[in-house]
PDB file of C-alpha atoms in Angstrom:
ATOM      1  CA  GLN A 171       0.526   0.035   0.123  1.00  0.00           C
ATOM      2  CA  VAL A 172       1.746   3.316  -1.193  1.00  0.00           C
ATOM      3  CA  GLN A 173       1.546   6.118   1.736  1.00  0.00           C
ATOM      4  CA  LEU A 174       2.966   9.984   1.039  1.00  0.00           C
ATOM      5  CA  VAL A 175       3.444  11.743   4.871  1.00  0.00           C
ATOM      6  CA  GLU A 176       4.185  15.295   4.094  1.00  0.00           C
ATOM      7  CA  SER A 177       5.564  16.677   7.243  1.00  0.00           C
ATOM      8  CA  GLY A 178       7.529  20.405   8.007  1.00  0.00           C
ATOM      9  CA  GLY A 179       4.762  23.074   7.324  1.00  0.00           C
ATOM     10  CA  ASP A 180       4.587  26.798   9.695  1.00  0.00           C
ATOM     11  CA  SER A 181       3.853  29.485   9.650  1.00  0.00           C
ATOM     12  CA  VAL A 182       7.266  32.560   8.817  1.00  0.00           C
ATOM     13  CA  GLN A 183       7.456  35.877   7.805  1.00  0.00           C
ATOM     14  CA  ALA A 184       7.387  36.812   3.764  1.00  0.00           C
ATOM     15  CA  GLY A 185      11.420  35.790   4.043  1.00  0.00           C
ATOM     16  CA  GLY A 186      11.457  33.166   5.319  1.00  0.00           C
ATOM     17  CA  SER A 187      12.609  29.039   4.280  1.00  0.00           C
ATOM     18  CA  LEU A 188      10.933  26.043   5.826  1.00  0.00           C
ATOM     19  CA  LYS A 189      12.099  23.283   4.118  1.00  0.00           C
ATOM     20  CA  LEU A 190       9.110  20.463   3.344  1.00  0.00           C
ATOM     21  CA  SER A 191       9.431  16.820   3.453  1.00  0.00           C
ATOM     22  CA  CYS A 192       7.386  13.826   1.445  1.00  0.00           C
ATOM     23  CA  ALA A 193       7.866   9.676   3.309  1.00  0.00           C
ATOM     24  CA  ALA A 194       7.296   7.687   0.561  1.00  0.00           C
ATOM     25  CA  SER A 195       6.181   4.355   1.153  1.00  0.00           C
ATOM     26  CA  GLY A 196       4.865   1.382  -1.113  1.00  0.00           C
ATOM     27  CA  LEU A 197       6.742   3.087  -3.997  1.00  0.00           C
ATOM     28  CA  THR A 198       7.707   0.205  -6.338  1.00  0.00           C
ATOM     29  CA  TYR A 199      10.213   0.953  -9.328  1.00  0.00           C
ATOM     30  CA  GLY A 200       7.420   1.996 -11.565  1.00  0.00           C
ATOM     31  CA  THR A 201       7.507   5.271  -9.843  1.00  0.00           C
ATOM     32  CA  LYS A 202       8.431   8.305 -12.586  1.00  0.00           C
ATOM     33  CA  CYS A 203       7.719  11.440 -10.382  1.00  0.00           C
ATOM     34  CA  LEU A 204       7.442  12.861  -7.278  1.00  0.00           C
ATOM     35  CA  ALA A 205       6.017  15.857  -6.997  1.00  0.00           C
ATOM     36  CA  TRP A 206       4.870  19.149  -4.931  1.00  0.00           C
ATOM     37  CA  PHE A 207       1.906  20.498  -5.318  1.00  0.00           C
ATOM     38  CA  ARG A 208       0.056  23.406  -3.860  1.00  0.00           C
ATOM     39  CA  GLN A 209      -3.930  24.346  -2.773  1.00  0.00           C
ATOM     40  CA  ALA A 210      -5.195  28.265  -1.512  1.00  0.00           C
ATOM     41  CA  HIS A 211      -8.361  29.173  -0.375  1.00  0.00           C
ATOM     42  CA  GLY A 212     -10.605  29.059  -2.707  1.00  0.00           C
ATOM     43  CA  LYS A 213      -8.534  28.840  -5.098  1.00  0.00           C
ATOM     44  CA  GLU A 214      -7.222  25.672  -7.355  1.00  0.00           C
ATOM     45  CA  ARG A 215      -4.132  22.697  -7.261  1.00  0.00           C
ATOM     46  CA  GLU A 216      -1.595  23.582  -8.798  1.00  0.00           C
ATOM     47  CA  GLY A 217       2.019  22.132  -9.616  1.00  0.00           C
ATOM     48  CA  VAL A 218       4.945  23.763  -7.351  1.00  0.00           C
ATOM     49  CA  ALA A 219       7.920  21.724  -8.848  1.00  0.00           C
ATOM     50  CA  TYR A 220       8.150  17.598 -10.036  1.00  0.00           C
ATOM     51  CA  ILE A 221      11.223  15.755 -10.059  1.00  0.00           C
ATOM     52  CA  TYR A 222      11.811  12.446 -11.506  1.00  0.00           C
ATOM     53  CA  THR A 223      12.742   8.914  -9.554  1.00  0.00           C
ATOM     54  CA  VAL A 224      15.428   8.383 -12.107  1.00  0.00           C
ATOM     55  CA  ASP A 225      17.509  10.809 -12.779  1.00  0.00           C
ATOM     56  CA  SER A 226      16.449  13.331 -10.740  1.00  0.00           C
ATOM     57  CA  GLY A 227      15.525  16.179 -13.816  1.00  0.00           C
ATOM     58  CA  THR A 228      13.517  18.467 -12.188  1.00  0.00           C
ATOM     59  CA  SER A 229      11.109  21.028 -13.378  1.00  0.00           C
ATOM     60  CA  TYR A 230       9.145  24.187 -11.418  1.00  0.00           C
ATOM     61  CA  ALA A 231       6.231  26.111 -11.923  1.00  0.00           C
ATOM     62  CA  ASP A 232       6.938  29.463 -13.343  1.00  0.00           C
ATOM     63  CA  SER A 233       6.178  31.050  -9.544  1.00  0.00           C
ATOM     64  CA  VAL A 234       8.458  29.568  -8.000  1.00  0.00           C
ATOM     65  CA  LYS A 235      11.452  29.151 -10.134  1.00  0.00           C
ATOM     66  CA  GLY A 236      14.791  30.494  -8.273  1.00  0.00           C
ATOM     67  CA  ARG A 237      13.069  30.762  -4.953  1.00  0.00           C
ATOM     68  CA  PHE A 238      11.968  26.279  -4.162  1.00  0.00           C
ATOM     69  CA  THR A 239      14.227  22.933  -4.641  1.00  0.00           C
ATOM     70  CA  ILE A 240      12.831  20.119  -4.842  1.00  0.00           C
ATOM     71  CA  SER A 241      14.823  17.186  -3.995  1.00  0.00           C
ATOM     72  CA  GLN A 242      15.119  12.996  -3.524  1.00  0.00           C
ATOM     73  CA  ASP A 243      16.805  10.737  -1.165  1.00  0.00           C
ATOM     74  CA  ASP A 244      19.318   8.197  -2.323  1.00  0.00           C
ATOM     75  CA  ALA A 245      16.794   5.837  -1.075  1.00  0.00           C
ATOM     76  CA  LYS A 246      14.339   7.759  -3.065  1.00  0.00           C
ATOM     77  CA  SER A 247      11.534   6.905  -0.546  1.00  0.00           C
ATOM     78  CA  THR A 248      11.996  10.791   0.283  1.00  0.00           C
ATOM     79  CA  VAL A 249      11.180  13.991  -1.537  1.00  0.00           C
ATOM     80  CA  TYR A 250      11.883  17.271  -0.442  1.00  0.00           C
ATOM     81  CA  LEU A 251      10.631  21.564  -0.891  1.00  0.00           C
ATOM     82  CA  GLN A 252      13.307  23.633   0.652  1.00  0.00           C
ATOM     83  CA  MET A 253      11.045  26.867  -0.404  1.00  0.00           C
ATOM     84  CA  ASN A 254      12.810  30.342   0.716  1.00  0.00           C
ATOM     85  CA  SER A 255      12.330  34.324  -0.122  1.00  0.00           C
ATOM     86  CA  LEU A 256       8.563  33.369   1.161  1.00  0.00           C
ATOM     87  CA  LYS A 257       5.871  35.637  -0.059  1.00  0.00           C
ATOM     88  CA  PRO A 258       2.532  36.018   1.587  1.00  0.00           C
ATOM     89  CA  GLU A 259       1.191  34.291  -1.489  1.00  0.00           C
ATOM     90  CA  ASP A 260       3.398  30.887  -1.253  1.00  0.00           C
ATOM     91  CA  THR A 261       0.343  30.501   1.839  1.00  0.00           C
ATOM     92  CA  ALA A 262      -1.181  27.209   1.484  1.00  0.00           C
ATOM     93  CA  MET A 263      -1.991  23.599   1.644  1.00  0.00           C
ATOM     94  CA  TYR A 264       1.168  21.968   0.578  1.00  0.00           C
ATOM     95  CA  TYR A 265       0.572  17.433  -1.102  1.00  0.00           C
ATOM     96  CA  CYS A 266       2.643  15.626  -1.980  1.00  0.00           C
ATOM     97  CA  ALA A 267       2.106  13.074  -4.508  1.00  0.00           C
ATOM     98  CA  ALA A 268       3.728  10.094  -6.972  1.00  0.00           C
ATOM     99  CA  ALA A 269       3.023   9.682 -10.807  1.00  0.00           C
ATOM    100  CA  ILE A 270       3.380   6.243 -12.357  1.00  0.00           C
ATOM    101  CA  GLY A 271       4.183   4.497 -15.355  1.00  0.00           C
ATOM    102  CA  GLY A 272       5.773   5.667 -18.524  1.00  0.00           C
ATOM    103  CA  GLY A 273       6.362   9.025 -20.325  1.00  0.00           C
ATOM    104  CA  LEU A 274       6.845  12.722 -19.449  1.00  0.00           C
ATOM    105  CA  CYS A 275       5.653  14.179 -16.044  1.00  0.00           C
ATOM    106  CA  TYR A 276       3.574  17.215 -15.749  1.00  0.00           C
ATOM    107  CA  PHE A 277       2.243  18.762 -13.580  1.00  0.00           C
ATOM    108  CA  ARG A 278      -1.709  17.848 -14.507  1.00  0.00           C
ATOM    109  CA  LEU A 279      -3.681  15.854 -11.530  1.00  0.00           C
ATOM    110  CA  ALA A 280      -4.955  13.479 -13.429  1.00  0.00           C
ATOM    111  CA  GLY A 281      -1.045  11.861 -13.901  1.00  0.00           C
ATOM    112  CA  TYR A 282      -0.461  11.250 -10.336  1.00  0.00           C
ATOM    113  CA  SER A 283      -2.314   7.573  -8.994  1.00  0.00           C
ATOM    114  CA  TYR A 284      -1.120   8.352  -4.832  1.00  0.00           C
ATOM    115  CA  TRP A 285      -1.366  11.835  -2.697  1.00  0.00           C
ATOM    116  CA  GLY A 286      -0.828  12.854   0.751  1.00  0.00           C
ATOM    117  CA  GLN A 287      -2.882  14.372   2.970  1.00  0.00           C
ATOM    118  CA  GLY A 288      -1.193  17.852   2.743  1.00  0.00           C
ATOM    119  CA  THR A 289       1.054  20.592   5.298  1.00  0.00           C
ATOM    120  CA  HIS A 290       0.755  23.679   5.546  1.00  0.00           C
ATOM    121  CA  VAL A 291       2.583  26.504   5.080  1.00  0.00           C
ATOM    122  CA  SER A 292       1.161  30.064   6.532  1.00  0.00           C
ATOM    123  CA  VAL A 293       4.175  33.166   5.477  1.00  0.00           C
ATOM    124  CA  SER A 294       2.738  36.562   6.531  1.00  0.00           C
ATOM    125  CA  SER A 295       3.073  40.070   5.436  1.00  0.00           C
TER     126      SER A 295
END
């Protein structure tokens, strides 16, 4: 059984940093990529960053490029999101997700089979 458990969410001031973690268990070698999505209150869930499990290639949403960094541990069992220079508009519930199968990764929600419960990030001005 696949489980994704996020942690690290907190309340910080603008300009601060946080590091989110997602502990993944039950994933197989068929896991294509791990991703972070976020959903602000009253808004749709959006992709933040994803990382290919095979070669650690990454992609970021334009809104976080240069500020956020996604990474994974050698065992591919934990994915991280280092968030620097946080802005109030980064306030959201952050979700970890896993995509399986072949092909490329995208930020389409339907492409991800497994989701965590989320961890909340609040950034005050």
